[in-house]
Short mmCIF file of C-alpha atoms and ligand atoms in Angstrom, two decimals:
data_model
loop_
_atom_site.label_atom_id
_atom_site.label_comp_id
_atom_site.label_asym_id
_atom_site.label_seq_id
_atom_site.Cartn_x
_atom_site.Cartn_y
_atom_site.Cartn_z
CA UNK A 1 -19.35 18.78 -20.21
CA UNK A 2 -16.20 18.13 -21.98
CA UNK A 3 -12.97 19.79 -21.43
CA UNK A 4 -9.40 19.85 -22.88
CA UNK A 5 -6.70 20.79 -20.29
CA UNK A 6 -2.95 21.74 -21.19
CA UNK A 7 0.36 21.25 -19.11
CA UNK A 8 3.98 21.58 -19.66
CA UNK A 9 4.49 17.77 -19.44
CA UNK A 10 1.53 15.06 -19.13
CA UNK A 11 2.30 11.58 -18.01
CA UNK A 12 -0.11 9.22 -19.32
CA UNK A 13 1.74 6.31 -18.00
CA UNK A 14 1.92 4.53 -21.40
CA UNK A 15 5.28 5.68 -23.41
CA UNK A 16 6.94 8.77 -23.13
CA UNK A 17 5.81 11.85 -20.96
CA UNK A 18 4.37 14.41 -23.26
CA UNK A 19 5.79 18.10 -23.63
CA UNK A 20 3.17 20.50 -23.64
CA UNK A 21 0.47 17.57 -24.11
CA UNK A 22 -3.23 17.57 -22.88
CA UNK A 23 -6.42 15.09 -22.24
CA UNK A 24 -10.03 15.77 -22.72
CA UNK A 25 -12.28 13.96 -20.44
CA UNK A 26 -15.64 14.31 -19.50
CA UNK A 27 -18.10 15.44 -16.67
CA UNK A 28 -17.12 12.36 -14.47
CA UNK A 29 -13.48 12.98 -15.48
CA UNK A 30 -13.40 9.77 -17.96
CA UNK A 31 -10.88 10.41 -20.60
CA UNK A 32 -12.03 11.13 -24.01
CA UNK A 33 -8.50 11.90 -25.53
CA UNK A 34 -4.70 12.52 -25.45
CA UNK A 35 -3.16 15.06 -27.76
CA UNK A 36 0.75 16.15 -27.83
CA UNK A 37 1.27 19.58 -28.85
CA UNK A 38 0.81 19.25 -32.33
CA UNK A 39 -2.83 18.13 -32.30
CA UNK A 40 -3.69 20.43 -29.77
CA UNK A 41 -3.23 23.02 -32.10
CA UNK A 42 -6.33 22.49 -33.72
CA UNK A 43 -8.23 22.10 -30.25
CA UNK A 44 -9.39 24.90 -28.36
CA UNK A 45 -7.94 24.21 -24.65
CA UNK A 46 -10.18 25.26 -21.75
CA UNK A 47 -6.98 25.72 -19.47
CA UNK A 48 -3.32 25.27 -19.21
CA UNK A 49 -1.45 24.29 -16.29
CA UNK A 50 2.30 24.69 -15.33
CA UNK A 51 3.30 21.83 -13.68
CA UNK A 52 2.97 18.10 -14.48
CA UNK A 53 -0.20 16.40 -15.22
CA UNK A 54 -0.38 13.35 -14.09
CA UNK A 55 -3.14 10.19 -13.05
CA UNK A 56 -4.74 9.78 -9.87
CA UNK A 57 -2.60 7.73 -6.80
CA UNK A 58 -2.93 4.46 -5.60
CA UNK A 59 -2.57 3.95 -2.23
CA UNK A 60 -1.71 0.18 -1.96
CA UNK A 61 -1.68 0.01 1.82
CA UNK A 62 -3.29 1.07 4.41
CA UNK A 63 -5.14 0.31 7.19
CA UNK A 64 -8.23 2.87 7.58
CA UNK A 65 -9.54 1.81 11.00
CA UNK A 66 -6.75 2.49 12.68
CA UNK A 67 -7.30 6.28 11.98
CA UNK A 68 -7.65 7.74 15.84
CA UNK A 69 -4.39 6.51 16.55
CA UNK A 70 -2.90 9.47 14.58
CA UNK A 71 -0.37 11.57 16.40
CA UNK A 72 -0.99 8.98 19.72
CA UNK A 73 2.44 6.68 19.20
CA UNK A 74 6.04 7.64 19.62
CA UNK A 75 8.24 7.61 16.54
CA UNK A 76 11.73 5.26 16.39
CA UNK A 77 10.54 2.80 19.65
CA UNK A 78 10.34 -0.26 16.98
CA UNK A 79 7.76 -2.73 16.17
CA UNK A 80 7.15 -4.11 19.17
CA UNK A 81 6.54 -1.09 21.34
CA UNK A 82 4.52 0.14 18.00
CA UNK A 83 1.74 -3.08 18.40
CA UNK A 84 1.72 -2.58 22.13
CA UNK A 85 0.50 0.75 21.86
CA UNK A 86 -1.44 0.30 18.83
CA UNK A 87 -3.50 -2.93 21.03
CA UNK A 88 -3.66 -0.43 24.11
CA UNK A 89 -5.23 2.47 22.23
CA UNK A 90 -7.99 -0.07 20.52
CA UNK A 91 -9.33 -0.92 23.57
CA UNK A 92 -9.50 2.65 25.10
CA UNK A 93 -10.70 4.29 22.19
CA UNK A 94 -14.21 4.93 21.84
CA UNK A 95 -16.27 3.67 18.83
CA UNK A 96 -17.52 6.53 17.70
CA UNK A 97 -14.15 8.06 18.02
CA UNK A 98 -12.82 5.80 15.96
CA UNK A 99 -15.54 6.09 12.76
CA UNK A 100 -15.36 10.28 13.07
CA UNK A 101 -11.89 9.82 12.34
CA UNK A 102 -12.39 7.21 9.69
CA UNK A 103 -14.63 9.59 8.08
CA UNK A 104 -11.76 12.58 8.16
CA UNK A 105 -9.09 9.83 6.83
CA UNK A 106 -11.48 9.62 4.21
CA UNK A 107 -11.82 13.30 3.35
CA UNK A 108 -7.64 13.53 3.43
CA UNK A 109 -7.23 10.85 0.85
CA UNK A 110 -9.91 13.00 -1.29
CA UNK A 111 -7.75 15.81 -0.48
CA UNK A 112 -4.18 13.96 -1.85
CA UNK A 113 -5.77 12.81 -4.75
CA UNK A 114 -6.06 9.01 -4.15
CA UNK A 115 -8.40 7.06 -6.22
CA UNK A 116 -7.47 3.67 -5.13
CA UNK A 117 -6.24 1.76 -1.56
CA UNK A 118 -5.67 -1.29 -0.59
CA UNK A 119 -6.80 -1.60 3.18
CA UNK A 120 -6.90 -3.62 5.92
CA UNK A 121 -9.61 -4.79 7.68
CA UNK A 122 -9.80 -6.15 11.35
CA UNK A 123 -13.34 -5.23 12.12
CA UNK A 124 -16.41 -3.69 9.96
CA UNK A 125 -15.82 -0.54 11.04
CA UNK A 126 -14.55 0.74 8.18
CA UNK A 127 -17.37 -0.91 5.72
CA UNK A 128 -20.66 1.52 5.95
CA UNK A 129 -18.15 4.61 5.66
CA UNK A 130 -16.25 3.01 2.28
CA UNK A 131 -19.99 2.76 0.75
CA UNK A 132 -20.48 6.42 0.41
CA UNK A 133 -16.80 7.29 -1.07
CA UNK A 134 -16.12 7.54 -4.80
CA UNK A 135 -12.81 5.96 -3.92
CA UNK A 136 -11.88 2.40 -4.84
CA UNK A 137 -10.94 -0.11 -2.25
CA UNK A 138 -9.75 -3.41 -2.47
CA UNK A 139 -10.50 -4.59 0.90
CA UNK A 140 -8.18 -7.67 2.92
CA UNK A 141 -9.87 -8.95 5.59
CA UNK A 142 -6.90 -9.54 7.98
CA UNK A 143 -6.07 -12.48 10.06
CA UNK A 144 -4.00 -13.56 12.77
CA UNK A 145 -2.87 -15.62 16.21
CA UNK A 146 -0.96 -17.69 16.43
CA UNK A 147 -2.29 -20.32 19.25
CA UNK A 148 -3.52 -23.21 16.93
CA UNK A 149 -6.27 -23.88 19.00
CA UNK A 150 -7.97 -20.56 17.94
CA UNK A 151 -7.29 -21.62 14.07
CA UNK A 152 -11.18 -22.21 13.45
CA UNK A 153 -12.73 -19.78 15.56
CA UNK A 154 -10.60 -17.16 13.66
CA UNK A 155 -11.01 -18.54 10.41
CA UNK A 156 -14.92 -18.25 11.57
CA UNK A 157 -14.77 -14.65 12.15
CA UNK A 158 -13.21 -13.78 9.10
CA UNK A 159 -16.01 -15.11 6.90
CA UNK A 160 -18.72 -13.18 8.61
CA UNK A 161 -16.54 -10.25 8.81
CA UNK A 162 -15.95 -10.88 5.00
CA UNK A 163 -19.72 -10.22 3.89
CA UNK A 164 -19.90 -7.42 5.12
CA UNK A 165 -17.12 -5.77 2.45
CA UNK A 166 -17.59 -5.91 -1.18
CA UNK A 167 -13.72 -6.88 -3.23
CA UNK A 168 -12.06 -8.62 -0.79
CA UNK A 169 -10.08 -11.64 0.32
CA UNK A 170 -9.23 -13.51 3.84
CA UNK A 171 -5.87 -12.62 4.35
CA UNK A 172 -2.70 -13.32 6.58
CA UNK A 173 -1.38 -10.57 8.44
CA UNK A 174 1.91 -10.86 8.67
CA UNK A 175 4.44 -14.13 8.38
CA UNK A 176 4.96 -14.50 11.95
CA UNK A 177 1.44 -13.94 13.80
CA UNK A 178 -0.06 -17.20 12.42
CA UNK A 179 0.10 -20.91 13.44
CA UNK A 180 0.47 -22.97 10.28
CA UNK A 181 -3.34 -24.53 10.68
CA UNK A 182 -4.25 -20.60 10.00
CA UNK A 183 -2.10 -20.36 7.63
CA UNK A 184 -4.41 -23.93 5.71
CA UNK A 185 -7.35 -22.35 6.44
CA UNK A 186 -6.74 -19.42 4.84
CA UNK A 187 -5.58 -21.24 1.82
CA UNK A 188 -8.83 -23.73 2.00
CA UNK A 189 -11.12 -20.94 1.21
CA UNK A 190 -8.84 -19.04 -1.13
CA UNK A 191 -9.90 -18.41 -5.01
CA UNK A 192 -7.21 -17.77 -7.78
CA UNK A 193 -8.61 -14.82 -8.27
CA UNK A 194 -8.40 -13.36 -4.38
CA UNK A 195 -5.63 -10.98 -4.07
CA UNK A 196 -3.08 -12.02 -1.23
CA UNK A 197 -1.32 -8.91 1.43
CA UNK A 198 0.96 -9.93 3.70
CA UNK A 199 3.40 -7.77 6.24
CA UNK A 200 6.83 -9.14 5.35
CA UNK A 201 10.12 -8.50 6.77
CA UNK A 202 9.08 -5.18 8.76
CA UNK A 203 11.49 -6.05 11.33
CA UNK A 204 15.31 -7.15 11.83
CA UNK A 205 13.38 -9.22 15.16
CA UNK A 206 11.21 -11.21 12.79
CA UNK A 207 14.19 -12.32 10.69
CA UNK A 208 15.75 -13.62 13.79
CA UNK A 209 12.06 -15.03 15.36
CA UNK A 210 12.46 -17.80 12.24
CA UNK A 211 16.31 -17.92 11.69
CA UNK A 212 17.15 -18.88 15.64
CA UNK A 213 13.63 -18.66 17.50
CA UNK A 214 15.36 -16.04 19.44
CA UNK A 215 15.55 -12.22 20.07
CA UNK A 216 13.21 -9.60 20.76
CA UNK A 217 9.68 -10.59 18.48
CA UNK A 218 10.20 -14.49 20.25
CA UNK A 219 10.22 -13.07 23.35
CA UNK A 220 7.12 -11.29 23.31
CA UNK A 221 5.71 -14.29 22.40
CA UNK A 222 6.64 -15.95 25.25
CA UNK A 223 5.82 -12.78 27.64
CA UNK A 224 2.05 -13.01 26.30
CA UNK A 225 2.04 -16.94 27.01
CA UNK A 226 1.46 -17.51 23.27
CA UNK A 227 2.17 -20.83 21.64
CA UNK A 228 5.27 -20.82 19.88
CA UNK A 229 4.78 -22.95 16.39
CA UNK A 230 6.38 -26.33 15.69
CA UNK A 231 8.01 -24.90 12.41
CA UNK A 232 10.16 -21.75 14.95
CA UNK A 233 12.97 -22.13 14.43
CA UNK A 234 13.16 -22.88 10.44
CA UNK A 235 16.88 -21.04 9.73
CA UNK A 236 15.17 -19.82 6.63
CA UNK A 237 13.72 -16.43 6.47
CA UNK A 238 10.06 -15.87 6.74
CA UNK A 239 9.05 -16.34 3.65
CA UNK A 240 11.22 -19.00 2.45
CA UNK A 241 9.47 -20.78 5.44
CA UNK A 242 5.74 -20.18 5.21
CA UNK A 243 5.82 -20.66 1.60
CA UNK A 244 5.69 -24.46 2.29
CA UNK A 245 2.71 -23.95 5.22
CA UNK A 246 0.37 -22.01 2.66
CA UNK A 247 0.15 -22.16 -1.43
CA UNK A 248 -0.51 -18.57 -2.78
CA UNK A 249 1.79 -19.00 -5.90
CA UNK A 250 -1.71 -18.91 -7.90
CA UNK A 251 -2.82 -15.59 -6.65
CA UNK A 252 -1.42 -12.15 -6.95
CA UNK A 253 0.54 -11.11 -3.82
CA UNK A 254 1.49 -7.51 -2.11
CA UNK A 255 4.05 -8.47 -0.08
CA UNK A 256 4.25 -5.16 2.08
CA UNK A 257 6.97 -3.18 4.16
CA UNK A 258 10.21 -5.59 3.25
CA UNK A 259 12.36 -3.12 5.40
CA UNK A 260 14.71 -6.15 5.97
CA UNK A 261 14.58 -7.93 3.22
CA UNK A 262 17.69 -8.74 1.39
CA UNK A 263 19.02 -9.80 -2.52
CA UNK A 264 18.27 -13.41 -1.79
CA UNK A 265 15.18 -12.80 -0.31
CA UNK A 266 14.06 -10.73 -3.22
CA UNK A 267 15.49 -13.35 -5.53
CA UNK A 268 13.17 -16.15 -4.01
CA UNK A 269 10.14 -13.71 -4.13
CA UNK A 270 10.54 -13.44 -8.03
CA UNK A 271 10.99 -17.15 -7.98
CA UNK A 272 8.10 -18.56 -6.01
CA UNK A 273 5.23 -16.02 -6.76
CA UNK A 274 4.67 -15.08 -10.33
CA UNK A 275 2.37 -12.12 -9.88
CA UNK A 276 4.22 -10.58 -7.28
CA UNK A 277 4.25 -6.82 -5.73
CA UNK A 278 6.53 -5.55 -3.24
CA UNK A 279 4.29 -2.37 -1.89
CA UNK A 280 7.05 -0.46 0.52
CA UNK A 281 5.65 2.20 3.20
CA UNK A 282 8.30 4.60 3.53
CA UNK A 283 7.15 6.84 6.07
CA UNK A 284 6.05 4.16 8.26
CA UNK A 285 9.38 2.79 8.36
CA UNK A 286 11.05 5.62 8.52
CA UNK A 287 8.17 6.47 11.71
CA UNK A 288 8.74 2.49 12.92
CA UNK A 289 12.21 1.21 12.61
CA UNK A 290 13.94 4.95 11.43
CA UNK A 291 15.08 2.84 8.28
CA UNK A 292 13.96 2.48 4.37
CA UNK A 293 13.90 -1.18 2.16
CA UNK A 294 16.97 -1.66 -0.51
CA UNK A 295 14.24 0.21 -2.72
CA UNK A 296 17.49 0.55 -5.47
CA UNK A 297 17.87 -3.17 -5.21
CA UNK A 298 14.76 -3.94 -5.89
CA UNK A 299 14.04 -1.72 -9.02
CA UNK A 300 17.65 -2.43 -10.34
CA UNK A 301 15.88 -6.15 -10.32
CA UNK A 302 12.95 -5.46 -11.94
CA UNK A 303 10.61 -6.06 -9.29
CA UNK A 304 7.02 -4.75 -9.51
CA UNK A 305 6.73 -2.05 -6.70
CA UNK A 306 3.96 0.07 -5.32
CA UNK A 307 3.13 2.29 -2.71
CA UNK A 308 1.31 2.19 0.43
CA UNK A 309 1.12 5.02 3.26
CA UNK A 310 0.27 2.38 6.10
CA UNK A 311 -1.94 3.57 8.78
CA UNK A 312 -2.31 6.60 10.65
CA UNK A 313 -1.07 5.05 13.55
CA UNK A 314 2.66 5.19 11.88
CA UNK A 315 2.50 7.98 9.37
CA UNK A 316 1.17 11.67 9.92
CA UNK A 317 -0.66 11.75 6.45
CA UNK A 318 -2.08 9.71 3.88
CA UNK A 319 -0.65 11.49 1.41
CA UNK A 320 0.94 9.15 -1.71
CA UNK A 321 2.68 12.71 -2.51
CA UNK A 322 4.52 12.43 0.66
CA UNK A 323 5.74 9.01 0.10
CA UNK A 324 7.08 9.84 -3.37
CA UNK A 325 8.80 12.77 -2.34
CA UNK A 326 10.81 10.72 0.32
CA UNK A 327 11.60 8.04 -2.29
CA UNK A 328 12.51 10.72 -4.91
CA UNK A 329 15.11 12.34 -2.30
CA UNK A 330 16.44 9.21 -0.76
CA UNK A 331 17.03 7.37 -4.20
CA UNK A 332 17.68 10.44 -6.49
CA UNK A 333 18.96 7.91 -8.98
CA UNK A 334 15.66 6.52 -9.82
CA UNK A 335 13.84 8.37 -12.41
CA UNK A 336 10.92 10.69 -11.57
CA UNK A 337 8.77 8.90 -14.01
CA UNK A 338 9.33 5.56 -12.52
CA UNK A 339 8.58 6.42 -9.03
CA UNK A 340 5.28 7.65 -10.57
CA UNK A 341 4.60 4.36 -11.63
CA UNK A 342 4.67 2.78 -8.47
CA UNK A 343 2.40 5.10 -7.22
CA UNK A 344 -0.40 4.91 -9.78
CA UNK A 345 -0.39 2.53 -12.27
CA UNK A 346 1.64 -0.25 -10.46
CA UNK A 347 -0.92 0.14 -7.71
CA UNK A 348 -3.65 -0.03 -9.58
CA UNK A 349 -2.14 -3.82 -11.18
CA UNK A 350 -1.82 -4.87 -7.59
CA UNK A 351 -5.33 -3.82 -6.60
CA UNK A 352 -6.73 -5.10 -10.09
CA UNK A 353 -8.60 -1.61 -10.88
CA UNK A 354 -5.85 -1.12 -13.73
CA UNK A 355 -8.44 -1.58 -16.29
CA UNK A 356 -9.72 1.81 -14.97
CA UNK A 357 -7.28 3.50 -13.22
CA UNK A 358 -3.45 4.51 -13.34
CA UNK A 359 -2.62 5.88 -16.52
CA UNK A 360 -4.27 8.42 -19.06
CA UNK A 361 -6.06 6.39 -21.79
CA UNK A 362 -8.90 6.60 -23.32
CA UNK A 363 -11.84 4.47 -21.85
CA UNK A 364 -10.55 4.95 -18.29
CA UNK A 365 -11.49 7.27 -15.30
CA UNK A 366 -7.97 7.79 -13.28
CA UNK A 367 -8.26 10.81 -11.75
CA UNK A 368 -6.47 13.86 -12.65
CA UNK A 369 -3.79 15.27 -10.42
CA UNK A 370 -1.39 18.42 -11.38
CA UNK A 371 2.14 18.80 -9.26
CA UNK A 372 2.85 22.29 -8.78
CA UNK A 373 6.18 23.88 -8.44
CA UNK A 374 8.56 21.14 -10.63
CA UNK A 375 11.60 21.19 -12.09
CA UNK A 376 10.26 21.36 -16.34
CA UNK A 377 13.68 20.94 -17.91
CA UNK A 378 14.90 17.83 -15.95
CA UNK A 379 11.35 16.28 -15.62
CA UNK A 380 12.05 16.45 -11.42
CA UNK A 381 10.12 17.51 -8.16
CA UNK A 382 11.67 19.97 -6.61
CA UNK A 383 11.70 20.46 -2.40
CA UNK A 384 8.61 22.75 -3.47
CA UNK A 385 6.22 20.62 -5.23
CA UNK A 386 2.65 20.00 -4.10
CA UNK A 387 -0.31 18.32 -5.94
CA UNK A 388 -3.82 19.52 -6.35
CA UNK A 389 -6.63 17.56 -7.48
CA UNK A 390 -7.79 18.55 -10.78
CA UNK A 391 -10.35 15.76 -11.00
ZN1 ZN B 1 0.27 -2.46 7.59
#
């Protein structure tokens, strides 16, 4: 059945936000039209909102399986207390534990009105639940060690883990927990069309690791006996460094977290990797390393951004809401509509579901969500805000 809905502003995404606009869409919530005020004169409107109307969220990254850990980590003890715990509760977490949960995550993201994420994978447990949700993923089968030895063998699981996931690509974890015959093999199986994520920058420790081969990240590496690679120390930042291990200037690229990243590292991003995203996790930072990116610094340079929640493990919710209501108080200089972007249409680029999802035009099926409780005059959240779910 069709339906025309009404709100005091609607944000398709494309052009300005509409005063007093509405969309019709249809049964499975595909749009059929957008109407400003005007037109909808002649329409008769099943029901009008207050609040904004605005497409579904993206969640651009987030890492599903790690679910149970919810609630099980302290907050502010830094990364590497954060992977110690998160490697101890794995292994003394029950399976089944860890798929209920995975099932609930699900539910929540229902619940915040996410239509899209971008997750990481480590193991399949994650697959057989993702078949039976109307959300989207775009699923990165995540790789790393960094003994070069183990290079094949985990290049070995990845491919069998990969079948088992439908959209998805072999990925690197992170800049600093791969040896650089890893880092070929993932780039020996790549297509131009797989979509790279990497963890960049989430630390001050893993600037250091590659400037000096020092501090805090090298010496875990050394406590755990691991083999320190030929190219530590490189005094250049991580990326600056791996960029000449593995080629990924043909794909498209989240680089995620880039809580210390800095003008010149943002400056070689935009140079080196022409479809580039810079997906920040604000809550997990804020949960991690009790700090947020340059997030003005990288708008004011015109950087593609998106959103991710991160896991469970280092957030309490899923909720892309949440995220945008820490960004929209901590940078109250960045307009309201922009922040939107980054959480829905922006995401939905990185994740290549844009063609469906992320803004209100005709053809696609984006979700509907309404925010409650805003600020109509200034086109603002206010500290009261919450979304529902329309469709
Ligand atoms: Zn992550």
């Amino acid at each position: 059945m069709k339906k025309i809905i009404q709100s005091d502003v609607v944000f398709t995404n494309i052009g300005d936000p509409i005063s007093n606009g509405g969309i019709e869409f249809d049964a499975n919530g595909k749009i059929l039209a957008v109407y400003n005020q005007e037109q909808l004169l002649q329409k008769k409107i099943d029901k009008k909102y207050k609040g904004f109307l605005v497409p579904g969220f993206v969640n651009s990254h987030c890492h599903l399986e790690l679910s149970f850990a919810v609630a099980r980590i302290e907050k502010n003890k830094g990364i590497n207390n954060f992977i110690e715990r998160v490697e101890f509760l794995k292994k003394s977490t029950p399976e089944k534990a860890k798929i209920e949960m995975i099932g609930k995550a699900l539910e929540i993201l229902k619940e915040e009105g996410i239509v899209a994420v971008g997750d990481i994978c480590n193991t399949e447990l994650t697959a057989n639940p993702k078949k039976f949700s109307s959300i989207k993923f775009r699923n990165f089968i995540e790789v790393y060690g960094i003994n070069s030895d183990l290079a094949n063998k985990k290049i070995d699981e990845a491919k069998k883990l990969k079948v088992k996931f439908e959209n998805c690509s072999i990925v690197p974890h992170s800049t600093y927990s791969l040896s650089s015959e890893l880092f070929k093999n993932i780039e020996n199986q790549l297509n131009n069309n797989d979509i790279i994520s990497i963890h960049n920058q989430e630390s001050a420790a893993e600037n250091e690791y590659f400037q000096k081969g020092s501090g805090e990240m090298f010496d875990r590496f050394k406590n755990w006996n691991l083999e320190i690679p030929k190219f530590i120390p490189s005094k250049e930042n991580p990326l600056q460094t791996i960029s000449k291990i593995i080629e990924i200037k043909d794909n498209s690229c989240l680089f995620v977290h880039n809580t210390f990243s800095e003008a010149a590292d943002f400056d070689f991003i935009n140079q080196t990797y022409p479809s580039a995203y810079i997906c920040i996790c604000p809550s997990s930072n804020l949960f991690i390393e009790n700090t947020l990116p340059k997030v003005e610094m990288i708008y004011q340079k015109a950087m593609t951004i998106c959103i991710g929640t991160d896991s469970l493990a280092s957030t309490d919710n899923l909720s892309l809401f949440n995220e945008m209501m820490i960004l929209i108080k901590a940078f109250p200089n960045i307009p309201f509509t922009e922040i939107l972007k980054w959480a829905t249409i922006n995401g939905g680029k990185a994740l290549g579901f844009a063609e469906d999802i992320g803004s209100f035009e005709v053809g696609k099926t984006p979700g509907i969500n309404l925010i409650e409780d805003v600020d109509v005059e200034n086109i603002r959240l206010t500290d009261y805000s919450f979304v529902r779910v329309i469709k």
